[in-house]
CSV table of C-alpha atoms in Angstrom, one decimal:
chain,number,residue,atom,x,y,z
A,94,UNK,CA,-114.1,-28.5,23.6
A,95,UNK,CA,-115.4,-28.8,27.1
A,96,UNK,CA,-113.2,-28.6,30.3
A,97,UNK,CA,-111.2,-31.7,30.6
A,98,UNK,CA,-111.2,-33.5,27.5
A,99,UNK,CA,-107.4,-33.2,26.8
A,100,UNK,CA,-104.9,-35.6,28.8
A,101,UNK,CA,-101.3,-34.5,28.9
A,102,UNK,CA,-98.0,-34.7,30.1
A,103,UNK,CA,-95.3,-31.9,29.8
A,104,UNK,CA,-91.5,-32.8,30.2
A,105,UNK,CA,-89.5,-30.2,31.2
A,106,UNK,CA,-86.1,-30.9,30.1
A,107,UNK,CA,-83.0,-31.3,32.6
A,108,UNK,CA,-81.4,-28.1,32.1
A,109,UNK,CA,-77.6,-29.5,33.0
A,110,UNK,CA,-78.3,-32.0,30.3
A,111,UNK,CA,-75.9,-31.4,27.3
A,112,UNK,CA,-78.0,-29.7,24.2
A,113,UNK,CA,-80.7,-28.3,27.0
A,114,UNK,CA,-83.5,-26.3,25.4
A,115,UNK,CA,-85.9,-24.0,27.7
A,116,UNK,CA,-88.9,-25.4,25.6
A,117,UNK,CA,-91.1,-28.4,27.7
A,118,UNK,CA,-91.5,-31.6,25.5
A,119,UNK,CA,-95.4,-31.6,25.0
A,120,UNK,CA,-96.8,-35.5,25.0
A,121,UNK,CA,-100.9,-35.5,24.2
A,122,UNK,CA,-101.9,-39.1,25.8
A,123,UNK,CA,-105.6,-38.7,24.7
A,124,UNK,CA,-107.8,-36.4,23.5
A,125,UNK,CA,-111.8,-38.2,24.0
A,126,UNK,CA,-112.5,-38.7,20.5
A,127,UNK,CA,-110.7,-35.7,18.5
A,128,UNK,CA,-108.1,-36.8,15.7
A,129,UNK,CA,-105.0,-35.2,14.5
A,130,UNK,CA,-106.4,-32.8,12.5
A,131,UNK,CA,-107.8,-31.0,15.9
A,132,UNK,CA,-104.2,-30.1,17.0
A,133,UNK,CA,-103.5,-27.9,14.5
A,134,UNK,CA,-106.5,-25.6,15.6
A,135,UNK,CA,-105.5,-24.8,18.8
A,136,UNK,CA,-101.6,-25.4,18.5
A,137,UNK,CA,-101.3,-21.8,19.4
A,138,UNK,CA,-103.5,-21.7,22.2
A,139,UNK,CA,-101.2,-24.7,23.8
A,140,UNK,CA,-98.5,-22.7,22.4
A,141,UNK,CA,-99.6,-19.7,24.9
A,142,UNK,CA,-100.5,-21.9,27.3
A,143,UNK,CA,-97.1,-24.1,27.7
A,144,UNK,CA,-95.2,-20.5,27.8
A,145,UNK,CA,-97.0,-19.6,30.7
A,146,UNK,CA,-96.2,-22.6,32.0
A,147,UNK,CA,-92.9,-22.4,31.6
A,148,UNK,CA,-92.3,-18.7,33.3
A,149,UNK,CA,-94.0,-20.6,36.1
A,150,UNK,CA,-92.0,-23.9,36.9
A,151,UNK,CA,-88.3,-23.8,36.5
A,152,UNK,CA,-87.9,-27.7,37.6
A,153,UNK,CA,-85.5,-29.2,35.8
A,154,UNK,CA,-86.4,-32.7,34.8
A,155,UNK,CA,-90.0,-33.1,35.5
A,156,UNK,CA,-93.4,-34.3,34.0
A,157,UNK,CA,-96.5,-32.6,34.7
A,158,UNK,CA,-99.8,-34.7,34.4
A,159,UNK,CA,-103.0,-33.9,34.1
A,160,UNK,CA,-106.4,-33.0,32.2
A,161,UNK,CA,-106.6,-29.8,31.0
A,162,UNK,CA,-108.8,-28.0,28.6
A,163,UNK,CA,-108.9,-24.2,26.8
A,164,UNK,CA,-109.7,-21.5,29.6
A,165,UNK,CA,-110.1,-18.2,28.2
A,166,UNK,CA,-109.9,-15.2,30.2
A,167,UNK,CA,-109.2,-11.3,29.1
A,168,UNK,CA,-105.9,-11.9,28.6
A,169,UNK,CA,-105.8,-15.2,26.9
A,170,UNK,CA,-105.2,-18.8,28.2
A,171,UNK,CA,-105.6,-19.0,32.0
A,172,UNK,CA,-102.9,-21.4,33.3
A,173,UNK,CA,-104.7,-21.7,36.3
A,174,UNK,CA,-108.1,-22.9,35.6
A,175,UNK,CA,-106.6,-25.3,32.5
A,176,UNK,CA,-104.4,-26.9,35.1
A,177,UNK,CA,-106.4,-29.3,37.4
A,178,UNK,CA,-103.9,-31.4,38.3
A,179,UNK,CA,-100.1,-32.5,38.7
A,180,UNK,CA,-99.1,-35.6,39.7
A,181,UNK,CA,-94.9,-36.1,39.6
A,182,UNK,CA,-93.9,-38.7,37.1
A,183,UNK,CA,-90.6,-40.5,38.1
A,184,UNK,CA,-88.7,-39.3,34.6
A,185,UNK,CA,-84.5,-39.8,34.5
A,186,UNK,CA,-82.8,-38.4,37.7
A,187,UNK,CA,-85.0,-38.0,41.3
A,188,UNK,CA,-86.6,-34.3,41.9
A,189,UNK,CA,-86.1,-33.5,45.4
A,190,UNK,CA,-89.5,-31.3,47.1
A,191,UNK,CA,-93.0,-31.6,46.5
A,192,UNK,CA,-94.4,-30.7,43.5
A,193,UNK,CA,-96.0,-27.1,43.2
A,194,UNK,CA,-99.1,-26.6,41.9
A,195,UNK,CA,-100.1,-23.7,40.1
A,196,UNK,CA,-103.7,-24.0,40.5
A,197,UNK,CA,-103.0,-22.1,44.1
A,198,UNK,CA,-100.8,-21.0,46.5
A,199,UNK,CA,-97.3,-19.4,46.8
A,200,UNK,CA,-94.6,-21.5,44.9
A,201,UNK,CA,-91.1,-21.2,46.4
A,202,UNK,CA,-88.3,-21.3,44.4
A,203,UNK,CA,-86.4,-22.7,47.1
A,204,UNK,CA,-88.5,-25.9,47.9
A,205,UNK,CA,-88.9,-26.8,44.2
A,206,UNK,CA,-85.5,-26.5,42.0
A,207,UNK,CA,-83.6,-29.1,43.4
A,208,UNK,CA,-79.9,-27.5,44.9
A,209,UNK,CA,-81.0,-24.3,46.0
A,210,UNK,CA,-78.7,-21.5,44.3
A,211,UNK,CA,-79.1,-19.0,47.2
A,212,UNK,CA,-79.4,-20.5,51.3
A,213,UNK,CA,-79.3,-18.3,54.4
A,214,UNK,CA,-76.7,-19.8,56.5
A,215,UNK,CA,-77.3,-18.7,60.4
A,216,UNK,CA,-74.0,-18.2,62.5
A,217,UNK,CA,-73.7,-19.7,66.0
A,218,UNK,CA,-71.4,-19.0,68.9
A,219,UNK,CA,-70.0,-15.8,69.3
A,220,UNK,CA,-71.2,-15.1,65.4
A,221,UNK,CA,-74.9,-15.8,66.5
A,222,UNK,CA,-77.0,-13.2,64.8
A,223,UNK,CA,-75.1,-13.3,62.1
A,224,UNK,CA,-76.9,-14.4,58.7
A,225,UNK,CA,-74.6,-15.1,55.7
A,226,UNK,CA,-76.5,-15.4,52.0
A,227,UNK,CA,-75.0,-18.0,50.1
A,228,UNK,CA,-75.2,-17.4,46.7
A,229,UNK,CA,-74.3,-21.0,44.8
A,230,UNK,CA,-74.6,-20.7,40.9
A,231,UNK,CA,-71.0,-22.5,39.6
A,232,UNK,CA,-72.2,-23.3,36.0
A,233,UNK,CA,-73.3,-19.8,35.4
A,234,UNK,CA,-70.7,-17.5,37.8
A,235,UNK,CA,-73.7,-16.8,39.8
A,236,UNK,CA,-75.2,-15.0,37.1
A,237,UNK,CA,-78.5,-13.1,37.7
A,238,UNK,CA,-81.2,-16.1,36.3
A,239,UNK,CA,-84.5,-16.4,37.0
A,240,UNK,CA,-84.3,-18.9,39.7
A,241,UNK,CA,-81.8,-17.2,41.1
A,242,UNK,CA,-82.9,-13.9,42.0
A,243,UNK,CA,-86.2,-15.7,42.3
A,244,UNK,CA,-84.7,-17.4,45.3
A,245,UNK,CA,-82.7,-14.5,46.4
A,246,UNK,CA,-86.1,-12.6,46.7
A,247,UNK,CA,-87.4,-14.9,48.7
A,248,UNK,CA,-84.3,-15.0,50.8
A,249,UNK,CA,-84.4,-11.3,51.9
A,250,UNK,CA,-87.7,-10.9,52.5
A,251,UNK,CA,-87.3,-14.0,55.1
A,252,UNK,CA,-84.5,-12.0,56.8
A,253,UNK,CA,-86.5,-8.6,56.7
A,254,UNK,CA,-89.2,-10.4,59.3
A,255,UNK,CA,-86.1,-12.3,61.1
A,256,UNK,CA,-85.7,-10.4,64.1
A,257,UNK,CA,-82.6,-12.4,65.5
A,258,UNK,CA,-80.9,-11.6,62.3
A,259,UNK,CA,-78.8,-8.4,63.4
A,260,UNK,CA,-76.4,-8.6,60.5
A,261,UNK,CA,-76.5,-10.0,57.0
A,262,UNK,CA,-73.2,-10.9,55.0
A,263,UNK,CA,-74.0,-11.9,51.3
A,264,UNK,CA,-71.1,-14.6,50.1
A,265,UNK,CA,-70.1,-16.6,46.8
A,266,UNK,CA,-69.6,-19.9,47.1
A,267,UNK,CA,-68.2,-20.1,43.8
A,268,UNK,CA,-64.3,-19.5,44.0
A,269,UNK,CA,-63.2,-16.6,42.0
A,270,UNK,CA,-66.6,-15.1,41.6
A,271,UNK,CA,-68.7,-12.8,43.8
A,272,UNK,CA,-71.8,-12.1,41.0
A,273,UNK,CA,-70.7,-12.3,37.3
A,274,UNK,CA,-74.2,-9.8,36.5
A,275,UNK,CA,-76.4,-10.9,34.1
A,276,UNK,CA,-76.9,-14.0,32.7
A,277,UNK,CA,-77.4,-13.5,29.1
A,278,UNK,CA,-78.2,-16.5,27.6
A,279,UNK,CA,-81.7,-16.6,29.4
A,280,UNK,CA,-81.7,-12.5,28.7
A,281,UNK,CA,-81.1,-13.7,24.4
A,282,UNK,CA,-84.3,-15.7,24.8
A,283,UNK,CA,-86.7,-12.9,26.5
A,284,UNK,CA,-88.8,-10.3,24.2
A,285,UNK,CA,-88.1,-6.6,24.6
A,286,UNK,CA,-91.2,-6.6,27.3
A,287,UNK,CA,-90.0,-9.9,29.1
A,288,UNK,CA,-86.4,-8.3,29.2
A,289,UNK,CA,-87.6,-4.9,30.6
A,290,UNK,CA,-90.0,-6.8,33.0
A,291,UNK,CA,-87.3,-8.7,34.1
A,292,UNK,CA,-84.5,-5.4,34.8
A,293,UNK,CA,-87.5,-3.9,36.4
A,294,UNK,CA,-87.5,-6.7,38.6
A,295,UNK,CA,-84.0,-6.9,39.2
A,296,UNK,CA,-84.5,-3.1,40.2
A,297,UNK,CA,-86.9,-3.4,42.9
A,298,UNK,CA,-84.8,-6.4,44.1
A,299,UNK,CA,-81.8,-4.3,44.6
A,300,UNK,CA,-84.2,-1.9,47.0
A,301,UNK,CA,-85.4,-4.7,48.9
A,302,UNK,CA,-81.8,-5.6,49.7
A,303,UNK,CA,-80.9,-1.8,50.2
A,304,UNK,CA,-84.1,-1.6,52.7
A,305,UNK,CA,-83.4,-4.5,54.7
A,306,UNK,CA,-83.3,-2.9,58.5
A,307,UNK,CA,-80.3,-4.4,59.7
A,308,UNK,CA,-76.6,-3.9,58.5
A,309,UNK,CA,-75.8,-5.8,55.2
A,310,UNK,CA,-71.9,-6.4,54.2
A,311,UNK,CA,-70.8,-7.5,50.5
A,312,UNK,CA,-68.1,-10.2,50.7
A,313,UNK,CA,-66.6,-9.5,47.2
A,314,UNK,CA,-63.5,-12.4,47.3
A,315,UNK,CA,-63.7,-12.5,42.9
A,316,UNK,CA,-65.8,-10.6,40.0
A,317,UNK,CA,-68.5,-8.5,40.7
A,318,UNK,CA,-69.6,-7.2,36.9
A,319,UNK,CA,-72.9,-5.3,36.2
A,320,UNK,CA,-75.3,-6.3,38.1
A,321,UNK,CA,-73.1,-8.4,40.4
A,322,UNK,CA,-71.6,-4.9,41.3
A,323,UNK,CA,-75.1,-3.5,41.6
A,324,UNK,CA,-76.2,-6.3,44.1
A,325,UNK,CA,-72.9,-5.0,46.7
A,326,UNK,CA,-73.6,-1.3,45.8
A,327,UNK,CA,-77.0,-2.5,47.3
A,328,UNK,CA,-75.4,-3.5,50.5
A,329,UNK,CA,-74.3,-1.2,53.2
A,330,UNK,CA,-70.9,-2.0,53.3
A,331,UNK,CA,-68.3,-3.9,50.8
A,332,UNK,CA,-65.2,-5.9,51.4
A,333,UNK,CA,-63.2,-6.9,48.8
A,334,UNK,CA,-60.0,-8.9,48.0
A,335,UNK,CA,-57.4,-7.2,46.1
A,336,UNK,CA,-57.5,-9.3,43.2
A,337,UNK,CA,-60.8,-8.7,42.4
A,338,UNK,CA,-62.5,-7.1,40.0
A,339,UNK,CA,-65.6,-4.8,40.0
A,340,UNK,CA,-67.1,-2.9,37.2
A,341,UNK,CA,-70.2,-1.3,35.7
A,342,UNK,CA,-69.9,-3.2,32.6
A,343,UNK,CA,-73.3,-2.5,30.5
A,344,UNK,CA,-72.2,-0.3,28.0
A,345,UNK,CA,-70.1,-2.7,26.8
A,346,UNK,CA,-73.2,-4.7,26.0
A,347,UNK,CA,-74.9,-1.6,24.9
A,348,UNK,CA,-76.8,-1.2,27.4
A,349,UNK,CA,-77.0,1.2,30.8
A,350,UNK,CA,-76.8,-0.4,34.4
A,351,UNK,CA,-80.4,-1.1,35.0
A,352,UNK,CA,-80.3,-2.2,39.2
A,353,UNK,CA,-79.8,0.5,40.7
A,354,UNK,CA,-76.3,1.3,39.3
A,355,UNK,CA,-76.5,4.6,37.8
A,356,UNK,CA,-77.6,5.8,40.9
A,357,UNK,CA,-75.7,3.9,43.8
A,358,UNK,CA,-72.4,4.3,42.4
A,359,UNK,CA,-72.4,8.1,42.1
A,360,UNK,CA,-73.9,8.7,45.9
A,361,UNK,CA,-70.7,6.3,46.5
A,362,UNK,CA,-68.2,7.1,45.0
A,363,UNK,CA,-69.4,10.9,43.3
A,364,UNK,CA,-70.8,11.7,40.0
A,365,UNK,CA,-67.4,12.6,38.4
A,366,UNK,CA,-65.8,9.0,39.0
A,367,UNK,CA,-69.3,7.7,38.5
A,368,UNK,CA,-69.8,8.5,35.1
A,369,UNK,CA,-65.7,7.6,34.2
A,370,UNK,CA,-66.1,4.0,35.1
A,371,UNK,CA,-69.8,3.7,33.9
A,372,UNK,CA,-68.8,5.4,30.6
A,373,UNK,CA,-65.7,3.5,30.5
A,374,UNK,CA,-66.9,0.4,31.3
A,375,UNK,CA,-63.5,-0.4,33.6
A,376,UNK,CA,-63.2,-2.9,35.4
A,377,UNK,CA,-61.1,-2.3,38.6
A,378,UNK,CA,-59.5,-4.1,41.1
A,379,UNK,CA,-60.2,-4.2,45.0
A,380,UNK,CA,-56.9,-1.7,45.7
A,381,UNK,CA,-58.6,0.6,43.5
A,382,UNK,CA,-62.0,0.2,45.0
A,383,UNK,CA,-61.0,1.4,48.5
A,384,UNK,CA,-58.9,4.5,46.8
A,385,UNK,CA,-62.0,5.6,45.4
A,386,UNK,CA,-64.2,4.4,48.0
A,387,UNK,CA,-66.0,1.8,46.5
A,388,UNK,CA,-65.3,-0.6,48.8
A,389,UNK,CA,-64.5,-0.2,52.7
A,390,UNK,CA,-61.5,-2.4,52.8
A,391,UNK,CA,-59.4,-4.5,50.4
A,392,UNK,CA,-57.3,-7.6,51.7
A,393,UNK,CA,-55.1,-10.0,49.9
A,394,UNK,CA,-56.8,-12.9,49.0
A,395,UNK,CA,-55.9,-16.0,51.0
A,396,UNK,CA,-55.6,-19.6,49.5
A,397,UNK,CA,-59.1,-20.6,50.1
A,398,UNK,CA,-60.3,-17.7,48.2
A,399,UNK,CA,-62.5,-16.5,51.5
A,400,UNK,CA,-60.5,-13.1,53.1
A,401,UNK,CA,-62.9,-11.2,51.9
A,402,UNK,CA,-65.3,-12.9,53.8
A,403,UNK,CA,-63.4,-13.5,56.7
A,404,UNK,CA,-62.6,-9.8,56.7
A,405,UNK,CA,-66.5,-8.7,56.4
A,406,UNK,CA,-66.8,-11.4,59.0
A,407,UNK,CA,-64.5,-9.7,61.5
A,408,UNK,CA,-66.5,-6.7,61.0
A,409,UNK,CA,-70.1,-8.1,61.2
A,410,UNK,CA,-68.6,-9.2,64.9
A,411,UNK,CA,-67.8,-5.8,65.4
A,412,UNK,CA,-71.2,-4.5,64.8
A,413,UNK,CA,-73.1,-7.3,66.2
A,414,UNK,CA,-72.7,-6.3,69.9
A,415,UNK,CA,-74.5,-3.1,69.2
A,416,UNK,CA,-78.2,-2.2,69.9
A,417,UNK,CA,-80.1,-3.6,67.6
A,418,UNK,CA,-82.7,-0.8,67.4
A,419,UNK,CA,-80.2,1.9,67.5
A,420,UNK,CA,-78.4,0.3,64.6
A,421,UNK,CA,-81.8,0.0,62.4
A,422,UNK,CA,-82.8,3.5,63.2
A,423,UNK,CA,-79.3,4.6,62.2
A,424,UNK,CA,-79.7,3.1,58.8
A,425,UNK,CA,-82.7,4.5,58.5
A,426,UNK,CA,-81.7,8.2,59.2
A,427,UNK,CA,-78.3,8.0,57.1
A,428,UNK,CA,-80.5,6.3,54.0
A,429,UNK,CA,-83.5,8.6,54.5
A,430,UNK,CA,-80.8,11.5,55.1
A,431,UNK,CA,-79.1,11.3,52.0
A,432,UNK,CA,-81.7,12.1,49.7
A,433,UNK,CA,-82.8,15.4,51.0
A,434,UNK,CA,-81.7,18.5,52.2
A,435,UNK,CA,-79.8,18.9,55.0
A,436,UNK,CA,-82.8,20.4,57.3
A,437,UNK,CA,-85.3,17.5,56.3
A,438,UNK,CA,-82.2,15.2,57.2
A,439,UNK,CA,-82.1,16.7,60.9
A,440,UNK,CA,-86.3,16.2,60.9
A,441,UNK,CA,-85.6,12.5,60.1
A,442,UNK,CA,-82.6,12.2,62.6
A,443,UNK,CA,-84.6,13.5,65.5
A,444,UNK,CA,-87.7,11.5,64.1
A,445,UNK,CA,-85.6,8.2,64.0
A,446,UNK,CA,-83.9,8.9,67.5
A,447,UNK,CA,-87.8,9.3,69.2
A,448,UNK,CA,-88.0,5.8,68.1
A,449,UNK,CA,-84.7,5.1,70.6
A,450,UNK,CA,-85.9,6.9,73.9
A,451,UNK,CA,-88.5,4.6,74.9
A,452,UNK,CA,-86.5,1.2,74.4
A,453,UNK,CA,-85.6,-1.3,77.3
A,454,UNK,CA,-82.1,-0.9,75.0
A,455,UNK,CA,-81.5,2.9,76.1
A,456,UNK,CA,-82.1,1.8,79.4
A,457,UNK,CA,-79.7,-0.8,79.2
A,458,UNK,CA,-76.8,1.3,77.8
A,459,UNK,CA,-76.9,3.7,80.6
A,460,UNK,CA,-77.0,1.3,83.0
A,461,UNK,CA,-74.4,-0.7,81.6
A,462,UNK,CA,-72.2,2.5,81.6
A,463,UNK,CA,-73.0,3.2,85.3
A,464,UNK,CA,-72.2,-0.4,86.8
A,465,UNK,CA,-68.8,-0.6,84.5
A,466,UNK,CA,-70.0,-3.9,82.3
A,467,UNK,CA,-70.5,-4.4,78.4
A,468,UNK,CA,-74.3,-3.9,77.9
A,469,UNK,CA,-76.6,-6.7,76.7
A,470,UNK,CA,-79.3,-5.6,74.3
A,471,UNK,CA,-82.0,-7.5,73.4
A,472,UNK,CA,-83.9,-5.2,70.8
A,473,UNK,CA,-86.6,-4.1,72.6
């Protein structure tokens, strides 16, 4: 079977249509002068094939065009070299973005699934530096999917190289809901390996958002379950409403929180009440989060379902006048800080404050203090 003597089209179905299956719709247009009786042969070559296909495009309603023939590497099929070309079809509703290809290059999430689930949204005004991550999931409570945290990847490591971002705020935009954890129908479908792949890479997610350099703020205005929880425990600081509710969930489902939870909460909130709502599963409310320290403030939700975020607002204002640098190296030595002993937490204090002295920043501060005037810091 040489290199292109299969012509194909894939349909991937719409996956807001009712009856939606994850597998692609597989049309063979041609095959030179094979018959039938070929298909059988390599049906689970295609079969390999198509799934690695479909951990690659999450698309929605799309057909993928091309020629294609058998590509064997170490591992199997190699998407990369069978696919030689995608052309978009114009199948049932429009597809907004280019088509990726996967023969190279980075594919974003963001410019390929039609309505984004996670946006960066940059304040103006007197809220300019501000960044606010819009997490937009309504079907599925913002569960943790693919795309999603695909997206929401992408999203914070834009905002790690953003250097006018000096605060991040991360915000539902589904009422009632600040993360509902993880999304289980697309966990019933994964393998054990798939499914441990996958928490691993929920894991490292949650550091990426616990590393960002600049002050982070949770916005928790409904539930935060599992890993929903585990993405605010990830952030520096947590508003929440009073009505909502938070929770470590997983054993529940039989399983353990996997993102970081096991390990957040306790530094948080100490290993005795740790383990009582982790072994409980409980789910508590935000009045109960701020008695236990869960959560830096609780508010009574207003009727647009936003004072959380209008409280975590407020305080991202409050930070946002403050040196930038100072503020990053202060994360640093607190985060750095609590994992070791308190001697190597004054060595990475007064290693973090050398990185202070020599900015225009310092200078700035004591001049402003001299002349009687609000400094202005730039970050340098």
């Amino acid at each position: 079977m040489g290199d292109t003597d299969l012509e194909y089209t894939i349909v991937f179905p719409d996956p807001t249509a009712s009856g939606f299956k994850e597998e692609p719709v597989i049309i063979l247009l041609g095959w030179g002068g094979c018959q039938d009786k070929h298909l059988a042969k390599y049906n689970s070559i295609y079969k390999k094939q198509m799934s690695a296909l479909r951990k690659a495009v999450f698309v929605g309603f799309l057909a993928v065009r091309g020629r294609a023939g058998v590509a064997q590497s170490g591992n199997g099929v190699n998407t990369r070299d069978a696919v030689t070309d995608l052309t978009r079809e114009g199948l049932g509703r429009a597809w907004s973005g280019g088509v990726p290809s996967l023969v190279g290059g980075r594919r974003r999430y963001s410019e390929t699934c039609g309505s984004p689930e996670i946006q960066i949204q940059h304040l103006q005004g007197d809220s300019s530096g501000i960044a606010a991550v819009l997490m937009s999931r309504p079907h599925a409570r913002n569960s943790l999917g693919n795309v999603f945290v695909n997206q929401l990847e992408e999203v914070v490591e834009d905002l790690r190289k953003d250097k006018s971002v000096r605060v991040v705020l991360f915000k539902s935009q589904v009422k009632g809901v600040f993360c509902a954890g993880a999304d289980l129908k697309e966990r019933a479908k994964m393998s054990n390996i798939e499914a441990g792949h996958f928490v691993h890479k929920l894991r490292s997610l949650m550091s990426n958002i616990a590393s960002l350099p600049m002050p982070t703020i949770a916005a928790i205005d409904g539930y935060a379950l599992g890993g929903g929880l585990e993405l605010a425990l990830a952030c520096d600081l947590r508003v929440a409403a009073s009505s909502a509710k938070m929770g470590l969930i997983e054993v529940t489902r039989g399983l353990l929180p996997g993102a970081g939870g096991s390990q957040r909460l306790p530094r948080v909130v100490g290993i005795g009440m740790a383990k009582e709502l982790i072994f409980t599963g409980r789910q508590i409310d935000g009045e109960r989060a701020v008695s236990i320290g869960l959560v830096n403030d609780a508010v009574i939700q207003n009727d647009l379902g936003d004072a959380a975020y209008q409280k975590a607002l407020a305080l991202a204002k409050e930070i946002l006048p403050q040196g930038p640098v100072a503020l990053r190296m202060a994360k640093q030595a607190m985060n750095r800080g609590i994992e070791v002993d308190i001697s190597s937490g004054m060595a990475i204090e007064e290693m973090c404050y050398a990185q202070v002295i020599p900015t225009k920043d310092r200078l700035e501060g004591m001049a402003a203090f001299k002349e009687k005037r609000l400094p202005h810091f730039t970050g340098e």
